[in-house]
Amino acid sequence: MSNMPIAPVAQSIRVLIADDHRIVREGVKQVLADAPEIQVVAEADDGFAALAMVEQMHAQLSVVLLDIAMPKLDGVETLLQLRQRWPALPVLVLSTYAESQYAVHCIRQGAKGYLSKSADPDEMVAAVRQVAAGGLYVTPEAAQALAMAVGRTDGTEALSHREHQVYRLLISGMTVTEIGAKLKLAPNTVSTYRMRVLEKTATKNDVELTLYAQRHGHTG
């Protein structure tokens, strides 16, 4: 009889991927398939579908991989609802947006990590493992953005989710009409959000707002 020790079996990490692009979901699944203990057990193509799936199987899930730019219910709003309803379920945000744009906001809203979709496969696997284990996964870029935010007076912290959306689109150069079309809001409603953003950031117009964003590292 052999006295060789038996290697422990790694605990399964069960993942839900929420992304509206099938090719992205397939790519992430392929990356995670290289880690034997990680299983993709569910997929969703919008925020409402993700919430419905978590409702059904939250006790079986280890991590939610969540895109930001999704139809019907975007990733940040989905994140907020996930944190309110299932605070023990870790959420790792996977996005095309640079860390300087959304990492601080998402982590402050309860995400356990923020990772670019262009990340190295090994980094993606490491992020899922760390978040599933109860840790926080922060890239060097996200860490820099968080460090810059510490001790900084930043009016964007007072923005609501919708105001933050409008803020991001304004500093990207979009007009009120374009923002309304993108967010499916009336131009008057967008204008109201814009005025609130200007007030909370103590700026007078879109040019000052863009300069404000640059000073606070929100662009890039």
Short mmCIF file of C-alpha atoms in Angstrom, two decimals:
data_model
loop_
_atom_site.label_atom_id
_atom_site.label_comp_id
_atom_site.label_asym_id
_atom_site.label_seq_id
_atom_site.Cartn_x
_atom_site.Cartn_y
_atom_site.Cartn_z
CA MET A 1 0.00 0.00 0.00
CA SER A 2 1.40 3.36 -1.00
CA ASN A 3 2.26 5.94 1.65
CA MET A 4 2.14 8.73 -0.93
CA PRO A 5 -0.02 11.62 0.32
CA ILE A 6 -3.20 12.29 -1.60
CA ALA A 7 -3.35 15.81 -3.03
CA PRO A 8 -6.40 17.72 -1.80
CA VAL A 9 -9.08 18.40 -4.35
CA ALA A 10 -9.42 22.11 -5.03
CA GLN A 11 -12.78 23.54 -4.06
CA SER A 12 -14.92 24.30 -7.06
CA ILE A 13 -15.36 27.97 -7.99
CA ARG A 14 -18.72 28.39 -9.70
CA VAL A 15 -18.98 31.43 -11.94
CA LEU A 16 -21.80 33.34 -13.61
CA ILE A 17 -20.74 35.46 -16.61
CA ALA A 18 -22.93 38.48 -17.41
CA ASP A 19 -22.02 40.08 -20.74
CA ASP A 20 -24.18 41.01 -23.71
CA HIS A 21 -21.64 39.78 -26.28
CA ARG A 22 -21.63 36.05 -26.84
CA ILE A 23 -18.12 36.09 -28.28
CA VAL A 24 -16.84 37.70 -25.06
CA ARG A 25 -18.61 35.10 -22.91
CA GLU A 26 -17.14 32.31 -25.01
CA GLY A 27 -13.67 33.84 -24.75
CA VAL A 28 -13.89 34.17 -20.97
CA LYS A 29 -15.17 30.60 -20.68
CA GLN A 30 -12.20 29.38 -22.71
CA VAL A 31 -9.76 31.27 -20.50
CA LEU A 32 -11.33 29.97 -17.29
CA ALA A 33 -11.47 26.42 -18.64
CA ASP A 34 -7.69 26.22 -18.16
CA ALA A 35 -8.25 26.33 -14.39
CA PRO A 36 -9.67 22.93 -13.39
CA GLU A 37 -11.38 24.19 -10.24
CA ILE A 38 -13.28 26.99 -12.03
CA GLN A 39 -16.63 26.16 -13.60
CA VAL A 40 -18.80 28.55 -15.59
CA VAL A 41 -22.26 27.40 -14.52
CA ALA A 42 -24.44 30.22 -15.90
CA GLU A 43 -24.48 33.01 -18.47
CA ALA A 44 -26.59 36.16 -18.89
CA ASP A 45 -26.74 38.69 -21.70
CA ASP A 46 -28.17 41.64 -19.74
CA GLY A 47 -28.53 42.88 -16.19
CA PHE A 48 -32.10 41.70 -15.65
CA ALA A 49 -31.20 38.19 -16.83
CA ALA A 50 -28.20 38.17 -14.49
CA LEU A 51 -30.34 39.13 -11.49
CA ALA A 52 -32.91 36.46 -12.40
CA MET A 53 -30.21 33.79 -12.57
CA VAL A 54 -28.67 34.85 -9.28
CA GLU A 55 -32.14 34.76 -7.72
CA GLN A 56 -32.42 31.12 -8.77
CA MET A 57 -28.95 29.89 -7.92
CA HIS A 58 -27.15 32.37 -5.65
CA ALA A 59 -26.42 29.68 -3.08
CA GLN A 60 -24.51 27.74 -5.74
CA LEU A 61 -22.44 30.66 -7.06
CA SER A 62 -18.94 31.68 -6.01
CA VAL A 63 -18.38 34.75 -8.24
CA VAL A 64 -20.29 36.93 -10.68
CA LEU A 65 -18.23 38.25 -13.60
CA LEU A 66 -20.03 41.42 -14.63
CA ASP A 67 -19.71 43.65 -17.70
CA ILE A 68 -20.50 47.36 -17.34
CA ALA A 69 -21.98 48.24 -20.74
CA MET A 70 -25.03 46.00 -20.99
CA PRO A 71 -28.50 46.69 -22.43
CA LYS A 72 -31.73 47.00 -20.41
CA LEU A 73 -29.92 47.23 -17.07
CA ASP A 74 -26.29 48.27 -17.11
CA GLY A 75 -23.54 46.70 -15.08
CA VAL A 76 -23.25 49.38 -12.38
CA GLU A 77 -26.98 49.28 -11.62
CA THR A 78 -26.82 45.46 -11.67
CA LEU A 79 -23.88 45.64 -9.25
CA LEU A 80 -25.87 47.85 -6.88
CA GLN A 81 -28.80 45.43 -6.86
CA LEU A 82 -26.53 42.43 -6.37
CA ARG A 83 -24.84 44.08 -3.39
CA GLN A 84 -28.19 45.00 -1.84
CA ARG A 85 -29.79 41.60 -2.30
CA TRP A 86 -26.84 39.19 -2.00
CA PRO A 87 -24.05 41.08 -0.20
CA ALA A 88 -22.01 37.91 0.41
CA LEU A 89 -21.74 37.08 -3.31
CA PRO A 90 -18.50 38.55 -4.74
CA VAL A 91 -18.70 40.53 -7.98
CA LEU A 92 -15.72 41.01 -10.30
CA VAL A 93 -16.27 43.73 -12.89
CA LEU A 94 -14.88 42.90 -16.33
CA SER A 95 -14.90 45.89 -18.66
CA THR A 96 -13.49 47.57 -21.74
CA TYR A 97 -13.32 50.86 -19.83
CA ALA A 98 -9.95 51.91 -18.44
CA GLU A 99 -9.39 51.60 -14.71
CA SER A 100 -9.09 55.38 -14.43
CA GLN A 101 -12.69 55.71 -15.62
CA TYR A 102 -14.69 53.21 -13.58
CA ALA A 103 -12.54 51.17 -11.17
CA VAL A 104 -12.85 53.49 -8.16
CA HIS A 105 -16.59 53.96 -8.70
CA CYS A 106 -17.28 50.22 -9.02
CA ILE A 107 -15.17 49.27 -6.00
CA ARG A 108 -16.86 51.94 -3.92
CA GLN A 109 -20.19 50.47 -5.01
CA GLY A 110 -19.15 47.07 -3.69
CA ALA A 111 -17.27 45.28 -6.48
CA LYS A 112 -14.47 43.02 -5.23
CA GLY A 113 -12.31 43.73 -8.26
CA TYR A 114 -12.07 45.49 -11.59
CA LEU A 115 -10.36 43.95 -14.60
CA SER A 116 -9.97 44.92 -18.24
CA LYS A 117 -11.28 42.49 -20.86
CA SER A 118 -7.86 42.73 -22.49
CA ALA A 119 -6.17 41.35 -19.36
CA ASP A 120 -3.76 38.45 -19.64
CA PRO A 121 -5.55 35.08 -19.24
CA ASP A 122 -3.43 34.19 -16.20
CA GLU A 123 -4.43 37.49 -14.59
CA MET A 124 -8.12 36.79 -15.20
CA VAL A 125 -7.84 33.36 -13.57
CA ALA A 126 -5.92 34.86 -10.63
CA ALA A 127 -8.58 37.56 -10.21
CA VAL A 128 -11.43 35.02 -10.12
CA ARG A 129 -9.56 32.88 -7.59
CA GLN A 130 -8.76 35.82 -5.32
CA VAL A 131 -12.28 37.25 -5.37
CA ALA A 132 -13.81 33.81 -4.80
CA ALA A 133 -11.53 33.39 -1.77
CA GLY A 134 -12.92 36.59 -0.25
CA GLY A 135 -10.14 38.91 -1.34
CA LEU A 136 -10.05 42.13 -3.33
CA TYR A 137 -8.37 42.03 -6.72
CA VAL A 138 -6.90 45.34 -7.84
CA THR A 139 -4.61 45.84 -10.84
CA PRO A 140 -1.71 48.30 -10.56
CA GLU A 141 -3.75 50.77 -12.67
CA ALA A 142 -6.79 50.43 -10.41
CA ALA A 143 -4.58 50.72 -7.32
CA GLN A 144 -3.17 53.97 -8.67
CA ALA A 145 -6.68 55.32 -9.31
CA LEU A 146 -7.72 54.34 -5.77
CA ALA A 147 -4.60 55.93 -4.29
CA MET A 148 -5.31 59.15 -6.16
CA ALA A 149 -8.84 59.14 -4.77
CA VAL A 150 -7.74 58.82 -1.13
CA GLY A 151 -8.00 62.10 0.69
CA ARG A 152 -9.11 63.92 -2.42
CA THR A 153 -12.12 66.20 -2.42
CA ASP A 154 -14.11 64.87 -5.32
CA GLY A 155 -17.65 66.01 -6.02
CA THR A 156 -18.32 62.95 -8.14
CA GLU A 157 -18.58 60.89 -4.95
CA ALA A 158 -21.91 62.60 -4.32
CA LEU A 159 -23.29 61.71 -7.75
CA SER A 160 -26.12 59.24 -8.04
CA HIS A 161 -25.71 56.30 -10.41
CA ARG A 162 -27.58 58.07 -13.23
CA GLU A 163 -25.71 61.32 -12.63
CA HIS A 164 -22.44 59.40 -12.81
CA GLN A 165 -23.49 57.92 -16.15
CA VAL A 166 -24.28 61.37 -17.52
CA TYR A 167 -20.99 62.72 -16.12
CA ARG A 168 -19.00 60.02 -17.91
CA LEU A 169 -20.73 60.66 -21.20
CA LEU A 170 -20.39 64.43 -20.92
CA ILE A 171 -16.63 64.25 -20.38
CA SER A 172 -16.37 61.88 -23.34
CA GLY A 173 -17.68 64.72 -25.52
CA MET A 174 -21.28 63.61 -26.05
CA THR A 175 -24.08 66.16 -26.32
CA VAL A 176 -27.24 66.16 -24.24
CA THR A 177 -29.19 64.83 -27.24
CA GLU A 178 -26.67 62.04 -27.83
CA ILE A 179 -26.70 61.10 -24.15
CA GLY A 180 -30.50 61.02 -24.18
CA ALA A 181 -30.48 58.64 -27.14
CA LYS A 182 -27.88 56.38 -25.54
CA LEU A 183 -29.56 56.22 -22.13
CA LYS A 184 -33.10 56.33 -23.55
CA LEU A 185 -33.90 59.50 -21.62
CA ALA A 186 -35.64 62.69 -22.72
CA PRO A 187 -33.20 65.57 -23.42
CA ASN A 188 -34.84 67.64 -20.67
CA THR A 189 -34.17 64.85 -18.20
CA VAL A 190 -30.53 64.66 -19.28
CA SER A 191 -30.26 68.44 -18.92
CA THR A 192 -31.51 68.15 -15.34
CA TYR A 193 -28.88 65.51 -14.57
CA ARG A 194 -26.25 67.68 -16.24
CA MET A 195 -27.13 70.65 -14.02
CA ARG A 196 -26.86 68.46 -10.92
CA VAL A 197 -23.44 67.20 -12.08
CA LEU A 198 -22.22 70.75 -12.65
CA GLU A 199 -23.50 71.80 -9.24
CA LYS A 200 -21.90 68.89 -7.37
CA THR A 201 -18.56 69.33 -9.13
CA ALA A 202 -18.67 73.13 -8.75
CA THR A 203 -18.21 73.65 -12.50
CA LYS A 204 -20.08 76.03 -14.79
CA ASN A 205 -20.05 74.33 -18.18
CA ASP A 206 -18.90 71.25 -20.10
CA VAL A 207 -15.41 72.67 -20.71
CA GLU A 208 -14.84 73.23 -16.98
CA LEU A 209 -16.30 69.78 -16.30
CA THR A 210 -13.84 68.16 -18.71
CA LEU A 211 -10.92 70.00 -17.08
CA TYR A 212 -12.25 68.89 -13.69
CA ALA A 213 -12.28 65.27 -14.89
CA GLN A 214 -8.69 65.58 -16.13
CA ARG A 215 -7.50 67.03 -12.82
CA HIS A 216 -9.11 64.19 -10.89
CA GLY A 217 -7.81 61.45 -13.16
CA HIS A 218 -11.23 60.45 -14.50
CA THR A 219 -10.22 60.43 -18.15
CA GLY A 220 -8.04 58.05 -20.10
#
